[in-house]
Amino acid sequence: MQEVGAIAPIVASEKTEPSPLRDSVLAGLANYIDAGSIVAGSAALALWAELYRMTPTTIGLIGAFSANAISAGVGALIGGVLCDRFGRKRIYQYDMLFYAFGMAWLTFAAAPWMIVLGFVLVGLAVGADIPASWSLIAEIAPKRERARYSGIAQILWYLGPVVVLTLGLILAPLGLLGIRLVFGHLLVLALVLTLLRSRMRESRYWEEARAAEDHAEKADWRQLLQPKYLKSILFLIGMYGFWNLWAGTNGFFFPYILRTVGGQSQEASVALQALTFGLGIVSIWFVFMKLSDRVNQRALFLVSALMQVGGMALLAVLPLTGPVAVVHIVIMATAMGFGAQSFFQLWSAELFPTLLRSTAQGVTFAVVRIGLGVFSFFVPLLTATGFHTLAWILVGFLLVSAIIGWLGAPRNEGKSLEEIEAERA
């Protein structure tokens, strides 16, 4: 992983010549803190539930308004519009400070209402950051290497949970103090990231498009209602939205389910979750980043989708024992790396023009995360009535995502953003 190893010089870099790799890492760290926030909450959920004697309704409320769901969707909707109007870099000047403020509430939470408030604030911040980061990465990536550079952000998305869960495992004997330390590291990272991002330059694509806008029709979000864009939005919402209903449930509730249904210890449930994301990093590096710029992306997506349908079906038909959980994790994690999450980031940047790119990403991300938030409210209740019922529901979501993705996936491998935009125009 030579390129990822080049992260070290970032700290010493000044605001001089743009570096696609450095800036992709700094932008992609939004994925690290997004996923880290989600999984830190998942690792803490069982402890919080026991300490504060939370009801299933309270747990569902935390899941619904967490960084995983509704608040992130609202943040993406607002941030996407602002990002296209004022630039990608402008968002970076404020959102990590807002994130740090929200994370402080989680770090020092002493009551359930503080946990809910902290997740709402954190979710708004990471939601606003996602369209800015994903747009910037697509726009600064070398020609015909967008999937490879998008993969850097996805590796960081998976690295966040690996670090958070590993810390959670090491600090588990400390109980609640260990959880506070996990949240505290995300708070510190947000402050450091604010400083590092201040040295970044604006996207050349956005600057040129904004300059050209002075001599042409101004971009307006209502242009997304045009059939070609509306069709792309609906495709992305369907493909990624149904997959994310599974992924969000898995990311936030799986350790909780392993403890309450599978009878696993806190340490075992956290270790299994860390294994999931660790295998995902390997899959992103060796499959998505190596192949997606060169092979049929539709076929690659379908392989991943069918693997995940089969992997989830294991939990629907078999008892949730330790060995079954491990086999399930190996299949799902391998498929996740080159599946819906990675392709959503890539395709959502490719299917829209520069001055509508972040707005469109914000809209699709908002609908997906808010939908997940509504579903998350009912997950603890569904789990209480029978885990296999929930498992079959999740199998159905993955199957629908597979069908939509296969029917609607674009064939943009090897094309530049200019070539794609010219074709769609």
Coordinates of C-alpha atoms in Angstrom, one line a residue:
M1 CA 0.0 0.0 0.0
Q2 CA 2.6 2.5 -1.2
E3 CA 0.3 5.4 -1.8
V4 CA -1.5 5.2 1.5
G5 CA 1.9 5.1 3.2
A6 CA 2.5 8.6 1.7
I7 CA 0.2 10.1 4.2
A8 CA 3.0 11.2 6.5
P9 CA 4.2 14.2 4.4
I10 CA 0.8 15.7 4.7
V11 CA 1.5 17.2 8.1
A12 CA 4.4 19.2 6.7
S13 CA 2.8 20.3 3.5
E14 CA 2.0 24.0 2.9
K15 CA -0.7 25.6 0.8
T16 CA 1.3 25.4 -2.4
E17 CA 0.9 23.1 -5.4
P18 CA -2.2 20.8 -5.1
S19 CA -1.4 17.1 -4.5
P20 CA -4.2 14.7 -5.5
L21 CA -3.0 12.0 -3.1
R22 CA -2.6 14.3 -0.1
D23 CA -5.9 16.2 -0.7
S24 CA -7.7 12.9 -1.3
V25 CA -6.5 11.7 2.0
L26 CA -7.5 14.9 3.8
A27 CA -10.9 14.9 2.1
G28 CA -11.4 11.2 2.7
L29 CA -10.8 11.5 6.4
A30 CA -14.4 12.6 6.4
N31 CA -15.2 9.0 5.8
Y32 CA -12.9 8.0 8.8
I33 CA -14.7 10.2 11.3
D34 CA -18.2 9.3 9.8
A35 CA -17.7 5.6 10.1
G36 CA -15.7 6.0 13.4
S37 CA -18.6 7.9 14.9
I38 CA -21.1 5.2 13.8
V39 CA -19.1 2.3 15.1
A40 CA -18.0 4.1 18.3
G41 CA -21.7 4.5 19.0
S42 CA -22.3 0.8 18.3
A43 CA -19.5 -0.3 20.6
A44 CA -20.9 2.0 23.4
L45 CA -24.6 1.2 22.9
A46 CA -24.8 -2.0 25.0
L47 CA -22.8 -0.3 27.8
W48 CA -25.0 2.8 27.7
A49 CA -28.2 0.7 27.6
E50 CA -27.1 -1.2 30.7
L51 CA -25.8 1.9 32.6
Y52 CA -28.8 4.2 31.9
R53 CA -31.4 1.4 31.8
M54 CA -32.5 2.4 28.3
T55 CA -35.7 1.1 26.8
P56 CA -35.8 -0.3 23.2
T57 CA -37.5 3.0 22.3
T58 CA -34.6 5.1 23.6
I59 CA -32.1 2.8 21.8
G60 CA -34.1 3.2 18.6
L61 CA -34.1 6.9 19.0
I62 CA -30.3 7.1 19.4
G63 CA -30.0 4.9 16.3
A64 CA -32.5 7.0 14.3
F65 CA -30.8 10.3 15.1
S66 CA -27.2 9.1 15.2
A67 CA -24.4 10.1 12.8
N68 CA -25.6 7.0 10.9
A69 CA -29.0 8.3 10.0
I70 CA -31.3 11.3 10.1
S71 CA -29.0 14.0 11.3
A72 CA -26.4 13.0 8.7
G73 CA -29.0 13.1 6.0
V74 CA -30.1 16.6 7.0
G75 CA -26.4 17.7 7.1
A76 CA -25.7 16.3 3.7
L77 CA -28.8 18.1 2.2
I78 CA -27.7 21.5 3.5
G79 CA -24.0 20.9 3.0
G80 CA -24.4 19.8 -0.6
V81 CA -26.2 23.0 -1.7
L82 CA -23.7 25.2 0.1
C83 CA -20.8 23.2 -1.3
D84 CA -21.9 23.9 -4.9
R85 CA -22.7 27.5 -4.2
F86 CA -19.6 28.5 -2.2
G87 CA -17.0 25.9 -3.0
R88 CA -15.8 22.6 -1.6
K89 CA -13.1 24.1 0.6
R90 CA -15.5 26.6 2.3
I91 CA -17.3 23.7 4.0
Y92 CA -14.0 22.5 5.4
Q93 CA -13.5 25.7 7.3
Y94 CA -16.3 25.1 9.7
D95 CA -17.7 21.6 9.7
M96 CA -14.9 19.8 11.6
L97 CA -15.2 22.4 14.4
F98 CA -18.9 21.7 14.6
Y99 CA -18.1 18.0 14.7
A100 CA -15.7 18.5 17.5
F101 CA -18.4 20.4 19.5
G102 CA -20.9 17.5 19.0
M103 CA -18.3 14.9 19.8
A104 CA -17.6 16.6 23.1
W105 CA -21.2 15.9 24.2
L106 CA -20.6 12.2 23.5
T107 CA -17.3 12.1 25.2
F108 CA -18.6 13.5 28.4
A109 CA -22.2 12.2 28.2
A110 CA -23.8 11.6 31.6
A111 CA -27.4 11.1 30.5
P112 CA -29.3 9.7 27.5
W113 CA -30.4 13.2 26.3
M114 CA -26.7 14.2 26.0
I115 CA -26.0 11.1 23.9
V116 CA -28.9 12.0 21.5
L117 CA -27.8 15.6 21.3
G118 CA -24.2 14.7 20.6
F119 CA -25.2 12.3 17.8
V120 CA -27.4 14.9 16.2
L121 CA -24.6 17.5 16.1
V122 CA -22.0 15.0 14.9
G123 CA -24.4 13.7 12.2
L124 CA -25.0 17.2 10.9
A125 CA -21.3 17.8 10.6
V126 CA -20.3 14.5 8.9
G127 CA -23.4 14.8 6.6
A128 CA -22.3 18.2 5.4
D129 CA -18.7 17.0 4.9
I130 CA -19.5 13.9 2.7
P131 CA -20.7 15.7 -0.5
A132 CA -17.9 18.2 -0.3
S133 CA -15.3 15.4 0.2
W134 CA -16.6 13.0 -2.4
S135 CA -17.0 15.8 -5.1
L136 CA -13.5 17.1 -4.4
I137 CA -11.9 13.6 -4.7
A138 CA -13.6 12.9 -8.0
E139 CA -12.5 16.3 -9.3
I140 CA -8.8 16.1 -8.3
A141 CA -8.2 12.5 -9.2
P142 CA -5.9 11.9 -12.2
K143 CA -7.7 11.3 -15.5
R144 CA -9.2 7.8 -15.7
E145 CA -8.2 6.9 -12.0
R146 CA -11.3 8.1 -10.2
A147 CA -12.2 4.7 -8.8
R148 CA -8.7 4.2 -7.5
Y149 CA -8.7 7.6 -5.7
S150 CA -12.3 7.0 -4.5
G151 CA -11.0 3.8 -3.0
I152 CA -8.6 5.8 -0.8
A153 CA -11.6 7.4 0.8
Q154 CA -13.3 4.1 1.2
I155 CA -10.2 2.6 2.9
L156 CA -10.4 5.5 5.3
W157 CA -14.1 4.8 5.9
Y158 CA -13.2 1.2 6.9
L159 CA -10.1 2.2 8.8
G160 CA -12.2 4.4 11.1
P161 CA -14.1 1.4 12.5
V162 CA -11.0 -0.8 12.7
V163 CA -9.2 1.8 14.8
V164 CA -12.3 2.6 16.9
L165 CA -13.2 -1.0 17.5
T166 CA -9.6 -2.0 18.3
L167 CA -9.4 0.8 20.8
G168 CA -12.7 -0.3 22.2
L169 CA -11.4 -3.8 22.5
I170 CA -8.2 -2.7 24.3
L171 CA -10.0 -0.3 26.5
A172 CA -13.0 -2.6 27.3
P173 CA -11.8 -3.3 30.8
L174 CA -12.1 0.4 31.6
G175 CA -15.8 0.3 30.9
L176 CA -17.4 3.7 30.3
L177 CA -14.0 5.5 30.6
G178 CA -12.7 3.4 27.7
I179 CA -15.7 4.5 25.6
R180 CA -15.0 8.2 26.5
L181 CA -11.4 7.8 25.4
V182 CA -12.5 6.3 22.0
F183 CA -14.8 9.3 21.4
G184 CA -12.1 11.6 22.6
H185 CA -9.7 10.5 19.9
L186 CA -12.2 11.5 17.2
L187 CA -12.7 14.9 18.9
V188 CA -8.9 15.5 18.7
L189 CA -8.7 14.3 15.1
A190 CA -11.4 16.7 14.0
L191 CA -9.4 19.6 15.4
V192 CA -6.2 18.5 13.8
L193 CA -8.0 17.9 10.5
T194 CA -9.4 21.5 10.6
L195 CA -5.8 22.8 10.6
L196 CA -4.6 20.5 7.9
R197 CA -7.5 21.2 5.6
S198 CA -6.9 25.0 5.9
R199 CA -3.9 24.5 3.6
M200 CA -5.9 22.8 0.8
R201 CA -6.8 24.6 -2.4
E202 CA -10.2 24.8 -4.0
S203 CA -11.2 22.3 -6.8
R204 CA -10.1 23.4 -10.2
Y205 CA -13.3 22.0 -11.7
W206 CA -15.4 24.1 -9.4
E207 CA -13.5 27.3 -9.9
E208 CA -13.6 26.9 -13.7
A209 CA -17.3 26.0 -13.7
R210 CA -18.1 28.9 -11.4
A211 CA -16.2 31.3 -13.7
A212 CA -18.0 30.0 -16.8
E213 CA -21.4 30.4 -15.0
D214 CA -21.0 34.1 -15.2
H215 CA -21.4 33.8 -19.0
A216 CA -24.1 31.1 -19.1
E217 CA -27.2 29.9 -17.3
K218 CA -26.7 29.7 -13.6
A219 CA -26.8 26.3 -12.0
D220 CA -30.0 25.8 -10.0
W221 CA -31.1 22.7 -7.9
R222 CA -34.3 22.5 -9.9
Q223 CA -32.2 21.4 -12.9
L224 CA -31.9 18.1 -11.0
L225 CA -35.6 17.5 -11.9
Q226 CA -34.7 17.1 -15.5
P227 CA -35.4 13.5 -16.6
K228 CA -31.7 12.5 -17.1
Y229 CA -30.7 13.7 -13.6
L230 CA -33.9 12.6 -11.8
K231 CA -33.4 9.1 -13.2
S232 CA -29.8 9.0 -11.9
I233 CA -31.0 10.3 -8.4
L234 CA -33.7 7.6 -8.2
F235 CA -31.2 4.9 -9.3
L236 CA -28.7 5.9 -6.7
I237 CA -31.3 6.2 -3.9
G238 CA -32.6 2.7 -4.8
M239 CA -29.3 0.9 -5.2
Y240 CA -27.6 2.5 -2.3
G241 CA -30.6 3.1 -0.1
F242 CA -31.7 -0.5 0.2
W243 CA -28.1 -1.7 0.7
N244 CA -27.6 1.0 3.4
L245 CA -30.6 -0.3 5.3
W246 CA -28.6 -3.4 5.8
A247 CA -25.3 -1.7 6.2
G248 CA -26.6 0.9 8.7
T249 CA -28.3 -1.8 10.8
N250 CA -25.1 -3.9 10.7
G251 CA -22.8 -1.0 11.5
F252 CA -24.7 0.4 14.4
F253 CA -26.5 -2.6 15.9
F254 CA -24.5 -5.7 15.1
P255 CA -22.4 -5.7 18.3
Y256 CA -25.6 -5.1 20.3
I257 CA -27.3 -8.0 18.4
L258 CA -24.3 -10.3 19.0
R259 CA -24.5 -9.6 22.8
T260 CA -28.2 -9.7 23.2
V261 CA -29.1 -12.4 20.7
G262 CA -25.8 -14.3 20.1
G263 CA -24.8 -14.3 23.7
Q264 CA -21.3 -13.0 22.9
S265 CA -19.2 -11.0 25.3
Q266 CA -18.6 -7.3 24.7
E267 CA -15.0 -8.1 23.7
A268 CA -16.0 -10.8 21.3
S269 CA -18.7 -8.7 19.6
V270 CA -16.4 -5.8 19.1
A271 CA -13.6 -8.1 17.8
L272 CA -15.9 -9.6 15.2
Q273 CA -17.0 -6.2 14.1
A274 CA -13.4 -5.1 13.7
L275 CA -12.7 -8.1 11.6
T276 CA -15.5 -7.1 9.2
F277 CA -13.9 -3.7 8.4
G278 CA -10.4 -5.1 8.3
L279 CA -11.3 -7.6 5.6
G280 CA -13.2 -4.8 3.8
I281 CA -10.0 -2.8 3.5
V282 CA -8.2 -5.7 1.9
S283 CA -11.1 -6.1 -0.6
I284 CA -11.1 -2.4 -1.5
W285 CA -7.4 -2.4 -2.1
F286 CA -7.1 -5.6 -4.1
V287 CA -10.4 -5.5 -6.0
F288 CA -12.1 -2.1 -6.2
M289 CA -9.0 0.0 -6.5
K290 CA -7.2 -2.4 -8.9
L291 CA -10.1 -3.3 -11.2
S292 CA -12.9 -0.7 -11.2
D293 CA -11.2 1.8 -13.6
R294 CA -10.6 -1.0 -16.1
V295 CA -13.3 -3.7 -16.0
N296 CA -17.1 -3.8 -16.4
Q297 CA -18.3 -2.1 -13.3
R298 CA -21.8 -3.4 -13.6
A299 CA -20.6 -7.0 -13.5
L300 CA -18.3 -6.3 -10.6
F301 CA -21.1 -4.7 -8.6
L302 CA -23.4 -7.7 -9.3
V303 CA -20.8 -10.2 -8.0
S304 CA -20.6 -8.2 -4.8
A305 CA -24.3 -7.9 -4.4
L306 CA -25.0 -11.6 -4.9
M307 CA -22.3 -12.5 -2.4
Q308 CA -23.9 -10.3 0.2
V309 CA -27.4 -11.8 -0.4
G310 CA -26.0 -15.2 0.3
G311 CA -24.0 -14.1 3.3
M312 CA -27.0 -12.5 5.0
A313 CA -29.2 -15.5 4.2
L314 CA -26.9 -17.5 6.5
L315 CA -28.1 -15.5 9.5
A316 CA -31.7 -15.9 8.4
V317 CA -31.6 -19.7 8.3
L318 CA -29.0 -20.6 10.9
P319 CA -28.6 -19.9 14.7
L320 CA -26.4 -16.9 15.5
T321 CA -23.5 -18.8 16.9
G322 CA -19.9 -17.7 16.9
P323 CA -18.8 -19.8 13.9
V324 CA -21.8 -18.8 11.9
A325 CA -21.1 -15.1 12.7
V326 CA -17.4 -15.5 11.5
V327 CA -18.5 -17.1 8.1
H328 CA -21.1 -14.4 7.6
I329 CA -18.5 -11.7 8.3
V330 CA -15.9 -13.1 5.9
I331 CA -18.4 -13.3 3.0
M332 CA -20.0 -9.9 3.7
A333 CA -16.8 -8.0 4.4
T334 CA -15.1 -9.3 1.2
A335 CA -18.1 -8.3 -0.9
M336 CA -18.6 -4.9 0.8
G337 CA -15.2 -3.7 -0.4
F338 CA -16.1 -3.6 -4.0
G339 CA -19.9 -3.2 -3.6
A340 CA -22.6 -0.6 -3.2
Q341 CA -20.8 1.8 -0.9
S342 CA -17.7 2.2 -3.1
F343 CA -19.8 2.5 -6.3
F344 CA -22.2 4.9 -4.8
Q345 CA -19.4 7.4 -4.0
L346 CA -18.0 6.9 -7.6
W347 CA -21.2 7.0 -9.5
S348 CA -22.8 9.9 -7.5
A349 CA -19.9 12.1 -8.6
E350 CA -19.9 11.0 -12.2
L351 CA -23.6 11.3 -13.1
F352 CA -24.0 15.1 -12.4
P353 CA -22.3 18.3 -13.7
T354 CA -19.8 20.1 -11.5
L355 CA -22.1 22.8 -10.1
L356 CA -24.8 20.3 -9.3
R357 CA -22.6 17.5 -8.2
S358 CA -22.5 18.1 -4.4
T359 CA -26.2 19.1 -4.4
A360 CA -27.2 15.8 -6.0
Q361 CA -24.9 13.8 -3.7
G362 CA -26.4 15.7 -0.7
V363 CA -30.0 14.9 -1.9
T364 CA -29.3 11.2 -2.5
F365 CA -27.3 10.8 0.7
A366 CA -30.0 12.6 2.7
V367 CA -32.8 10.4 1.5
V368 CA -30.8 7.3 2.1
R369 CA -29.7 8.3 5.6
I370 CA -33.1 9.6 6.7
G371 CA -34.7 6.4 5.4
L372 CA -32.2 4.4 7.5
G373 CA -33.0 6.6 10.5
V374 CA -36.7 5.7 10.3
F375 CA -35.9 2.0 10.0
S376 CA -33.3 2.2 12.8
F377 CA -36.0 3.3 15.2
F378 CA -37.7 -0.1 14.8
V379 CA -34.6 -2.3 14.7
P380 CA -34.5 -3.0 18.5
L381 CA -38.2 -3.8 18.5
L382 CA -37.8 -6.2 15.5
T383 CA -34.8 -7.8 17.3
A384 CA -36.9 -8.3 20.4
T385 CA -39.6 -10.1 18.5
G386 CA -37.2 -12.5 16.7
F387 CA -33.9 -12.0 15.1
H388 CA -34.6 -14.2 12.1
T389 CA -37.4 -12.0 11.0
L390 CA -35.1 -9.0 11.0
A391 CA -32.5 -11.1 9.1
W392 CA -35.0 -12.0 6.3
I393 CA -36.0 -8.4 6.0
L394 CA -32.3 -7.5 5.5
V395 CA -31.9 -10.2 2.9
G396 CA -34.8 -8.7 1.0
F397 CA -33.2 -5.2 1.1
L398 CA -29.9 -6.6 -0.3
L399 CA -31.7 -8.4 -3.1
V400 CA -33.6 -5.3 -4.1
S401 CA -30.4 -3.3 -4.2
A402 CA -28.7 -6.0 -6.4
I403 CA -31.5 -5.8 -8.9
I404 CA -31.6 -2.0 -9.1
G405 CA -27.8 -1.8 -9.4
W406 CA -27.6 -4.4 -12.1
L407 CA -30.4 -2.7 -14.2
G408 CA -29.2 0.9 -13.7
A409 CA -25.4 0.8 -13.3
P410 CA -23.5 3.2 -15.7
R411 CA -20.5 2.1 -17.8
N412 CA -18.1 4.9 -17.1
E413 CA -14.9 3.0 -16.5
G414 CA -11.9 4.6 -18.2
K415 CA -13.8 7.8 -19.0
S416 CA -12.8 11.3 -17.8
L417 CA -15.4 13.6 -16.1
E418 CA -15.4 15.8 -19.2
E419 CA -16.2 12.8 -21.4
I420 CA -19.0 11.7 -19.2
E421 CA -20.5 15.2 -18.9
A422 CA -20.3 15.6 -22.7
E423 CA -22.1 12.3 -23.3
R424 CA -24.9 13.1 -20.8
A425 CA -25.3 16.7 -22.3

